PDB file of C-alpha atoms and ligand atoms in Angstrom:
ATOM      1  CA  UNK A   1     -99.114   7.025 -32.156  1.00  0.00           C
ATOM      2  CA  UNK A   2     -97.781   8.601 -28.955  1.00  0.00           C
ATOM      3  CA  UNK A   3     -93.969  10.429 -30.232  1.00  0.00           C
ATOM      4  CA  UNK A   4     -91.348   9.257 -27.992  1.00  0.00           C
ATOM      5  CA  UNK A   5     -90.221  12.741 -26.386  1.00  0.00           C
ATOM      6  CA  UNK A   6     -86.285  13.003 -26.436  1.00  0.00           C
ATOM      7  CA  UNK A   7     -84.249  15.899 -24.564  1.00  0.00           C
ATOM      8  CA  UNK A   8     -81.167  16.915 -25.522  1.00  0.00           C
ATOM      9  CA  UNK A   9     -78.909  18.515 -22.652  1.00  0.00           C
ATOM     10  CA  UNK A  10     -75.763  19.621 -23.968  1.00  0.00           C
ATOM     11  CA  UNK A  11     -72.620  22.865 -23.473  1.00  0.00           C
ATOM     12  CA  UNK A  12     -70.721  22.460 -26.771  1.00  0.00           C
ATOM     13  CA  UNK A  13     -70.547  23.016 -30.221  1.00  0.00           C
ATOM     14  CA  UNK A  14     -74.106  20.230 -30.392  1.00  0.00           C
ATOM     15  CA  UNK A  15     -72.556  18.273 -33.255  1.00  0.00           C
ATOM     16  CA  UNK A  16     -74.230  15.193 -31.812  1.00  0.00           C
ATOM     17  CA  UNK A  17     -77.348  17.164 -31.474  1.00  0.00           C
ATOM     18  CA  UNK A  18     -77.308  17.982 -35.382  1.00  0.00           C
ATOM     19  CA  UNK A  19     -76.981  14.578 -35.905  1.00  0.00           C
ATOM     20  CA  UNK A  20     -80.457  13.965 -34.156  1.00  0.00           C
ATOM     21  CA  UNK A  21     -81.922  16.831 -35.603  1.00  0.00           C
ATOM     22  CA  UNK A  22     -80.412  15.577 -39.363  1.00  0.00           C
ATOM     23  CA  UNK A  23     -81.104  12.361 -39.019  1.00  0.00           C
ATOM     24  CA  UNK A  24     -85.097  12.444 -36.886  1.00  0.00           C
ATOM     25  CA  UNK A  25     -86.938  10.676 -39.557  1.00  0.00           C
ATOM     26  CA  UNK A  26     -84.273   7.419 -39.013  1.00  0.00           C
ATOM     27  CA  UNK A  27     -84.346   7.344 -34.914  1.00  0.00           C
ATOM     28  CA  UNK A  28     -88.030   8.410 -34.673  1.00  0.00           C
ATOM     29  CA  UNK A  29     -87.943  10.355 -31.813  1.00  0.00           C
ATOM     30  CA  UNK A  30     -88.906  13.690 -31.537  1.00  0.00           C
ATOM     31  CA  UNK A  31     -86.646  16.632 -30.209  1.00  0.00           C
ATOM     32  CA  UNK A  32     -88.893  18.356 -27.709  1.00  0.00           C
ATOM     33  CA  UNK A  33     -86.287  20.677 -25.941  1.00  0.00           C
ATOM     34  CA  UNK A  34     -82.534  21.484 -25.294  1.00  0.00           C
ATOM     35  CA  UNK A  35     -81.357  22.546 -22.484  1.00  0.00           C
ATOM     36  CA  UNK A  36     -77.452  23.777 -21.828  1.00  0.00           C
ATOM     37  CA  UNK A  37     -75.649  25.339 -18.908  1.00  0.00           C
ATOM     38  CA  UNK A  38     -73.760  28.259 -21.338  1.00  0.00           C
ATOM     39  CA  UNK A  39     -73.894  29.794 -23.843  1.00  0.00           C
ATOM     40  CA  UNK A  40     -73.000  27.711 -27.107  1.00  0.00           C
ATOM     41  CA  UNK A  41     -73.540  26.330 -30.306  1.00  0.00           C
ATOM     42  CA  UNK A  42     -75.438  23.922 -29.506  1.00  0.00           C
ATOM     43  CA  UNK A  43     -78.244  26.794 -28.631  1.00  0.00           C
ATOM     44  CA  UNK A  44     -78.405  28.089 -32.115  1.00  0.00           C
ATOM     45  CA  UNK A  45     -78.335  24.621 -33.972  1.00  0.00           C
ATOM     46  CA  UNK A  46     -81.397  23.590 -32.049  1.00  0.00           C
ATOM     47  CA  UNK A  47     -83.069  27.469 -32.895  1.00  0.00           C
ATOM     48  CA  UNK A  48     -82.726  27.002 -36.089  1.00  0.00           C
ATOM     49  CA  UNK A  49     -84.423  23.293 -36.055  1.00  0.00           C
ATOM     50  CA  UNK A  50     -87.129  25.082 -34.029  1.00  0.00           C
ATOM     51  CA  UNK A  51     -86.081  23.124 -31.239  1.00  0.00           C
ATOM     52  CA  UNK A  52     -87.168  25.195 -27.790  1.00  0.00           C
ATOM     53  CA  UNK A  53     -83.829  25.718 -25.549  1.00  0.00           C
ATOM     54  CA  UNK A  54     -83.261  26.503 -21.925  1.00  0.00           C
ATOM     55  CA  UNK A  55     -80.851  27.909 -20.422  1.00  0.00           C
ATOM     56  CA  UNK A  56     -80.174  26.920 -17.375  1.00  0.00           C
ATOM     57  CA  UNK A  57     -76.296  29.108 -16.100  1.00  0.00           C
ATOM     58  CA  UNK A  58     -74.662  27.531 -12.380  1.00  0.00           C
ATOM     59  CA  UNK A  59     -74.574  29.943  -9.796  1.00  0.00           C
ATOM     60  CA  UNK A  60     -73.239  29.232  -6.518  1.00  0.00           C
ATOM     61  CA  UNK A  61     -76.190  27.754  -5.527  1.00  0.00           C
ATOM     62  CA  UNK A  62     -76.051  24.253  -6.913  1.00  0.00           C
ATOM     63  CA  UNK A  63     -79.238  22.577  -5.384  1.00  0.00           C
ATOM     64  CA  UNK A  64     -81.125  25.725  -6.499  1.00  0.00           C
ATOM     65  CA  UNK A  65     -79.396  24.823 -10.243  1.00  0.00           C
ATOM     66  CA  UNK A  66     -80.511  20.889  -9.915  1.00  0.00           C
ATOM     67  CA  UNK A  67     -84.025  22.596  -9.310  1.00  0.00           C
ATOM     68  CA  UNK A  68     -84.289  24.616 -11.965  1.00  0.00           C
ATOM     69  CA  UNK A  69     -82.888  21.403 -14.101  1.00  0.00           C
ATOM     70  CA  UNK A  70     -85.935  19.315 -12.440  1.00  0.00           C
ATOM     71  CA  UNK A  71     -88.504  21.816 -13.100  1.00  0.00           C
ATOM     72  CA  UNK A  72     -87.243  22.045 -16.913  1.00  0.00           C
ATOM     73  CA  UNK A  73     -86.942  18.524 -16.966  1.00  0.00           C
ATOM     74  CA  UNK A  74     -90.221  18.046 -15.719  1.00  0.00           C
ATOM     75  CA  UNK A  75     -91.742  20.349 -17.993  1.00  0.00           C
ATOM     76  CA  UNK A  76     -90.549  18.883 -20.899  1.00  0.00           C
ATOM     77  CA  UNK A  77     -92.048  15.550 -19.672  1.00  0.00           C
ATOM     78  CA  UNK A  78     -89.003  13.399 -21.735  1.00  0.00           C
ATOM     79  CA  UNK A  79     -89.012  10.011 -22.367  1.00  0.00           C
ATOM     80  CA  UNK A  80     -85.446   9.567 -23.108  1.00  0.00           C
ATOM     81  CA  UNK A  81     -82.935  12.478 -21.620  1.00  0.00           C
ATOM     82  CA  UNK A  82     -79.432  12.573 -23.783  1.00  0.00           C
ATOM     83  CA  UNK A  83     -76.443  14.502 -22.171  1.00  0.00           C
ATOM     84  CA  UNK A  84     -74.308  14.619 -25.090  1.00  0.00           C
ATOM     85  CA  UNK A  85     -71.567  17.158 -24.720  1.00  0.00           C
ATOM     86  CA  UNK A  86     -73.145  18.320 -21.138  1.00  0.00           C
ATOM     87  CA  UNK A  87     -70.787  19.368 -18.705  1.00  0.00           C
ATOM     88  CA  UNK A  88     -72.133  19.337 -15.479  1.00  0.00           C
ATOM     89  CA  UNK A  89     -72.651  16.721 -12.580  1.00  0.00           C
ATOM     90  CA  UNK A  90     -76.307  16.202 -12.693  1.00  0.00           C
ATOM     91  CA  UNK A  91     -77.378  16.259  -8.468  1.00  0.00           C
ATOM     92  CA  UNK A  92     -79.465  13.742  -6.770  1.00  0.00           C
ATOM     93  CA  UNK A  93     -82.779  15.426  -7.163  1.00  0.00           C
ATOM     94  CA  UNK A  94     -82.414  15.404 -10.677  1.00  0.00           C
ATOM     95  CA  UNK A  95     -81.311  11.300 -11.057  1.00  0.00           C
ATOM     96  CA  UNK A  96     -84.229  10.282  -8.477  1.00  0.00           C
ATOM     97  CA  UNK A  97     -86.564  11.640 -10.990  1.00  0.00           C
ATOM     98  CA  UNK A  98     -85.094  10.684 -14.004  1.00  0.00           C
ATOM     99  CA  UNK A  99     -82.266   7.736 -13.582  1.00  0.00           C
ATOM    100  CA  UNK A 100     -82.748   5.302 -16.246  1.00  0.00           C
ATOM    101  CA  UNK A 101     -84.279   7.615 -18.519  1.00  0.00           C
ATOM    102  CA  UNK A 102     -81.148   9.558 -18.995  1.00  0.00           C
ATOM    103  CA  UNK A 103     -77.815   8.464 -21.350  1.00  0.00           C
ATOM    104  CA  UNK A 104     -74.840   9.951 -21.890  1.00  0.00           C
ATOM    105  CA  UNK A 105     -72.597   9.634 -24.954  1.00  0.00           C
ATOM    106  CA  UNK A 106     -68.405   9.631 -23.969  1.00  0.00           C
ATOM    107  CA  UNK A 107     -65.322   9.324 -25.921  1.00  0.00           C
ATOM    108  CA  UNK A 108     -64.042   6.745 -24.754  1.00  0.00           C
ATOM    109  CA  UNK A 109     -64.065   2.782 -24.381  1.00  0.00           C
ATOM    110  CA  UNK A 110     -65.579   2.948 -20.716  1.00  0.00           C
ATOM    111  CA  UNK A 111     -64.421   1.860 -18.147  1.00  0.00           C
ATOM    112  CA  UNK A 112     -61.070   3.380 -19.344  1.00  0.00           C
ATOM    113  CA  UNK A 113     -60.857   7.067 -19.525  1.00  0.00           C
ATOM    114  CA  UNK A 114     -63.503   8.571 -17.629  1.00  0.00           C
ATOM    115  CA  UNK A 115     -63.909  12.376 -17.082  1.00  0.00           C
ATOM    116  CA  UNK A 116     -63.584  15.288 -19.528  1.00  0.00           C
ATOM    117  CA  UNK A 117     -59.964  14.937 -20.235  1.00  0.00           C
ATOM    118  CA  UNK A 118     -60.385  11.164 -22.366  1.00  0.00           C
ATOM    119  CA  UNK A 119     -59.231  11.676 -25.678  1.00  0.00           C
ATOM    120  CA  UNK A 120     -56.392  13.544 -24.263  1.00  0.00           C
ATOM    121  CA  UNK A 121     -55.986  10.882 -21.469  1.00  0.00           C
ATOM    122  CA  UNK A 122     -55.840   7.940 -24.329  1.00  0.00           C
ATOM    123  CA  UNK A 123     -53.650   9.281 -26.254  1.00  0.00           C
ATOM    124  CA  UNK A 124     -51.455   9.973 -22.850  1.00  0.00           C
ATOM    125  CA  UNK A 125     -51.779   6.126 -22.210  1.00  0.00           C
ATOM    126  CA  UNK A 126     -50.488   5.527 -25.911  1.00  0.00           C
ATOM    127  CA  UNK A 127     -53.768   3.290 -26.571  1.00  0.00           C
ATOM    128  CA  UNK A 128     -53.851   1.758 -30.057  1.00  0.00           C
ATOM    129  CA  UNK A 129     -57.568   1.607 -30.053  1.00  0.00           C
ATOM    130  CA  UNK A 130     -60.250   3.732 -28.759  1.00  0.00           C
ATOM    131  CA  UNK A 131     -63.960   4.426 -29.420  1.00  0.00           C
ATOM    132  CA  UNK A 132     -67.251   5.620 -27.862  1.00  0.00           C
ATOM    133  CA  UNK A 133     -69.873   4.211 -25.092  1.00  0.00           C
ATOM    134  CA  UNK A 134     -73.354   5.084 -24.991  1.00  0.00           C
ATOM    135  CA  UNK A 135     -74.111   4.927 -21.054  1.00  0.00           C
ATOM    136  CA  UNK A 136     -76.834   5.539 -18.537  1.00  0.00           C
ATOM    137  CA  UNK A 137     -75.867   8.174 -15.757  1.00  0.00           C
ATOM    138  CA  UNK A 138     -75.456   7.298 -12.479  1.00  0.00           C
ATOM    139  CA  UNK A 139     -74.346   9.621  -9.821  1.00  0.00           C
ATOM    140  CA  UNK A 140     -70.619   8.687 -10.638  1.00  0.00           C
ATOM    141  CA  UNK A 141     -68.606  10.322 -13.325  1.00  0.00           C
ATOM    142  CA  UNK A 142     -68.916   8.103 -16.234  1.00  0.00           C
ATOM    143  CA  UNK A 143     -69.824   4.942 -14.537  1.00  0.00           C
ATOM    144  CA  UNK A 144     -73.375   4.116 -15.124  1.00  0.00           C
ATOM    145  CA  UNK A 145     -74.213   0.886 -17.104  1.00  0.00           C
ATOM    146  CA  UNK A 146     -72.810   0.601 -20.639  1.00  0.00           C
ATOM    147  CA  UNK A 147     -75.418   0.773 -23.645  1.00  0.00           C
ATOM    148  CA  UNK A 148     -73.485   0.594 -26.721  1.00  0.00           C
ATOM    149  CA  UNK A 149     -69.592   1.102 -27.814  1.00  0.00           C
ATOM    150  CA  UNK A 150     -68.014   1.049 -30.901  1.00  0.00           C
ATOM    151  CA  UNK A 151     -64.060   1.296 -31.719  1.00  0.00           C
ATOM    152  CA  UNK A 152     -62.079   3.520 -33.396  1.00  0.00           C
ATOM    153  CA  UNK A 153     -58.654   3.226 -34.088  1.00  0.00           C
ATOM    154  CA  UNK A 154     -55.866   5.466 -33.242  1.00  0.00           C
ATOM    155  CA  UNK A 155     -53.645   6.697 -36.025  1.00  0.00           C
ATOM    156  CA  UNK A 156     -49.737   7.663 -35.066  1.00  0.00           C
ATOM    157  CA  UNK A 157     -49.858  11.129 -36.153  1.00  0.00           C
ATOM    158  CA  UNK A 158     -53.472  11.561 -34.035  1.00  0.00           C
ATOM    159  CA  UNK A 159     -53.407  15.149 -31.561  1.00  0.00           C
ATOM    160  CA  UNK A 160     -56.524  15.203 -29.739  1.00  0.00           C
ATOM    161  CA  UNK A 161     -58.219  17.397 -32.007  1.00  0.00           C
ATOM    162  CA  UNK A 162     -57.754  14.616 -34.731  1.00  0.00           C
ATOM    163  CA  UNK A 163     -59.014  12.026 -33.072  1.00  0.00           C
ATOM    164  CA  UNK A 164     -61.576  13.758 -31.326  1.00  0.00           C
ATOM    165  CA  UNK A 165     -63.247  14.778 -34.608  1.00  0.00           C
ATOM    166  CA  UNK A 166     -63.071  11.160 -35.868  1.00  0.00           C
ATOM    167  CA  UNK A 167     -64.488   9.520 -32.539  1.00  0.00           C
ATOM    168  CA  UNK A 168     -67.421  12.451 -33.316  1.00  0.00           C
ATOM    169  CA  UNK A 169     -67.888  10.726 -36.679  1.00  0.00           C
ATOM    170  CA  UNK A 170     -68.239   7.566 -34.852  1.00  0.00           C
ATOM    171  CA  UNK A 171     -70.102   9.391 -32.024  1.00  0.00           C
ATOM    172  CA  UNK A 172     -73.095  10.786 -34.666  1.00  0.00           C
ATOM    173  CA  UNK A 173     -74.372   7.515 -36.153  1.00  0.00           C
ATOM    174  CA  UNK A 174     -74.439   5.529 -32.165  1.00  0.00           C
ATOM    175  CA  UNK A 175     -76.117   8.359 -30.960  1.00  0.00           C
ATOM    176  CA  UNK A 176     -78.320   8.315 -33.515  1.00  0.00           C
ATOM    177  CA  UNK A 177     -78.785   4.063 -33.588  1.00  0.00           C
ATOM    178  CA  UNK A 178     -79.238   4.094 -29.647  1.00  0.00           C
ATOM    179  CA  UNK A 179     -82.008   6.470 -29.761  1.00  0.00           C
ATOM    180  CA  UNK A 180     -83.901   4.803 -32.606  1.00  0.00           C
ATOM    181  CA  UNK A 181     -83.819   1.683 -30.210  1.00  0.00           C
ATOM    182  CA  UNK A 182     -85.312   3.354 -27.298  1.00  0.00           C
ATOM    183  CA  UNK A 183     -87.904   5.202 -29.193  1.00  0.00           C
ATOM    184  CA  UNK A 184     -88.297   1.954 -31.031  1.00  0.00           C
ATOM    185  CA  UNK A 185     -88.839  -0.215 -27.486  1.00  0.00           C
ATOM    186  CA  UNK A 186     -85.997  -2.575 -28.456  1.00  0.00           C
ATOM    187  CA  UNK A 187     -84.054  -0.171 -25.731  1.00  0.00           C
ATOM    188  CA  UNK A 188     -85.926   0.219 -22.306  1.00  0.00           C
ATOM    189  CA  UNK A 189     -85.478   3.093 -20.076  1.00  0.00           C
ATOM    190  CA  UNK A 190     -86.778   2.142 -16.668  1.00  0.00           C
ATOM    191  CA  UNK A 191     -87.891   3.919 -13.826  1.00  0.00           C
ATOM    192  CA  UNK A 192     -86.478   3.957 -10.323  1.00  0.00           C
ATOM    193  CA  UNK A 193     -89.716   4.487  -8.886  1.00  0.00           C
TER     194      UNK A 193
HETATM  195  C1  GRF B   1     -68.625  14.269 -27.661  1.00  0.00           C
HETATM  196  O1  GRF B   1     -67.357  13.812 -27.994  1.00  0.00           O
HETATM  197  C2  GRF B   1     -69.178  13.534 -26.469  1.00  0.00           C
HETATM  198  O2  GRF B   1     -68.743  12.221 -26.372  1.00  0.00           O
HETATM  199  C3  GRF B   1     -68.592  14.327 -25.322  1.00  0.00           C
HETATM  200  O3  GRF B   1     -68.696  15.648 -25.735  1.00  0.00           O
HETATM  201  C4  GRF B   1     -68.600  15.707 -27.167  1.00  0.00           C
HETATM  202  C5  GRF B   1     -69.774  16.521 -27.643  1.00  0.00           C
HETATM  203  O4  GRF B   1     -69.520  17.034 -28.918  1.00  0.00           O
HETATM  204  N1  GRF B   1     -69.269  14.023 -24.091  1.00  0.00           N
HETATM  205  P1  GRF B   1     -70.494  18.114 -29.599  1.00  0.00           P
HETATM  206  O5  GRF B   1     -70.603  19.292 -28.658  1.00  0.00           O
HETATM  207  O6  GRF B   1     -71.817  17.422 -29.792  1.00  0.00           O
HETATM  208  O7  GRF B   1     -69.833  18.467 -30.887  1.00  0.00           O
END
């Protein structure tokens, strides 16, 4: 049978890409490339699974960096694209090709707390209860349709470090469970064209 191809695009420390790579044999999919922006952890975790990585840094030319992304992209022929940890805006060119075939995982209950500030933005708010959404990109920050969430509860003495690790906890199985549906075909990702 056909693998499902995943991507993994990612600029962090990749501890939701060592989840997929831990956990393959339960989603199914195969890991077929990472790509990142920077230098990080991310690059070695997915060396040491064997996992090819590109590097892909922003100059000042950002439609020459959304081409280089598309021509990766393209190259890794993906069925499922999962920004998890990825910093960047991903351009036009990029979603035309790909929209509905890429997710991205956020810490946060979306819509509340978009942007790369949201566990530190929760806490700001003094929210009781916060979680995770599994969502597919749009060309909005955060905004594209929700997937999956699940809650996590915020504890008095939480800093954002705290409760950032915990949501990761969280963060690792969804991941994990929303990729085994789409390589599974209970998820769909569809195709703008
Ligand atoms: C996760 O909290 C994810 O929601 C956010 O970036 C973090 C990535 O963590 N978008 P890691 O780099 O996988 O450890």
């Amino acid at each position: 049978m056909k693998k499902f191809r995943v991507v993994v695009l990612a600029s962090g420390s990749g501890s939701l890409l060592q989840a997929l790579i831990d956990r393959q044999n339960i989603h199914g999919g195969e890991l077929v490339g990472l790509i990142t922006d920077i230098p990080c952890r991310a690059q070695a975790r997915a060396r040491n699974a064997n996992i090819p990585v590109t590097t892909i840094e922003v100059g000042l030319d950002r439609s020459n960096w959304n081409k280089k992304l598309l021509s990766a992209l393209n190259n890794l022929n993906p069925d499922l694209i999962v920004s998890a940890g990825f910093m960047r805006i991903i351009g036009t060119e990029v979603l035309e090709e790909f929209e509905g075939k890429i997710i991205n995982i956020h810490p946060a209950l979306l819509p509340n707390f978009p942007g790369s500030n949201a566990v530190r933005d929760t806490l700001i708010a003094g929210a009781k209860i916060t979680g995770t959404t599994v969502h597919f990109v749009d060309s909005g920050i955060d905004t594209g349709e929700i997937i999956s969430q699940k809650e996590v509860e915020i504890l008095p003495n939480d800093t954002e470090a705290s409760l950032h690790n915990r949501i990761k906890l969280i963060e690792q199985e969804l991941i994990v469970n929303v990729v085994a549906d789409f390589a599974s075909g209970k998820l769909n990702a569809w195709s703008k064209s």
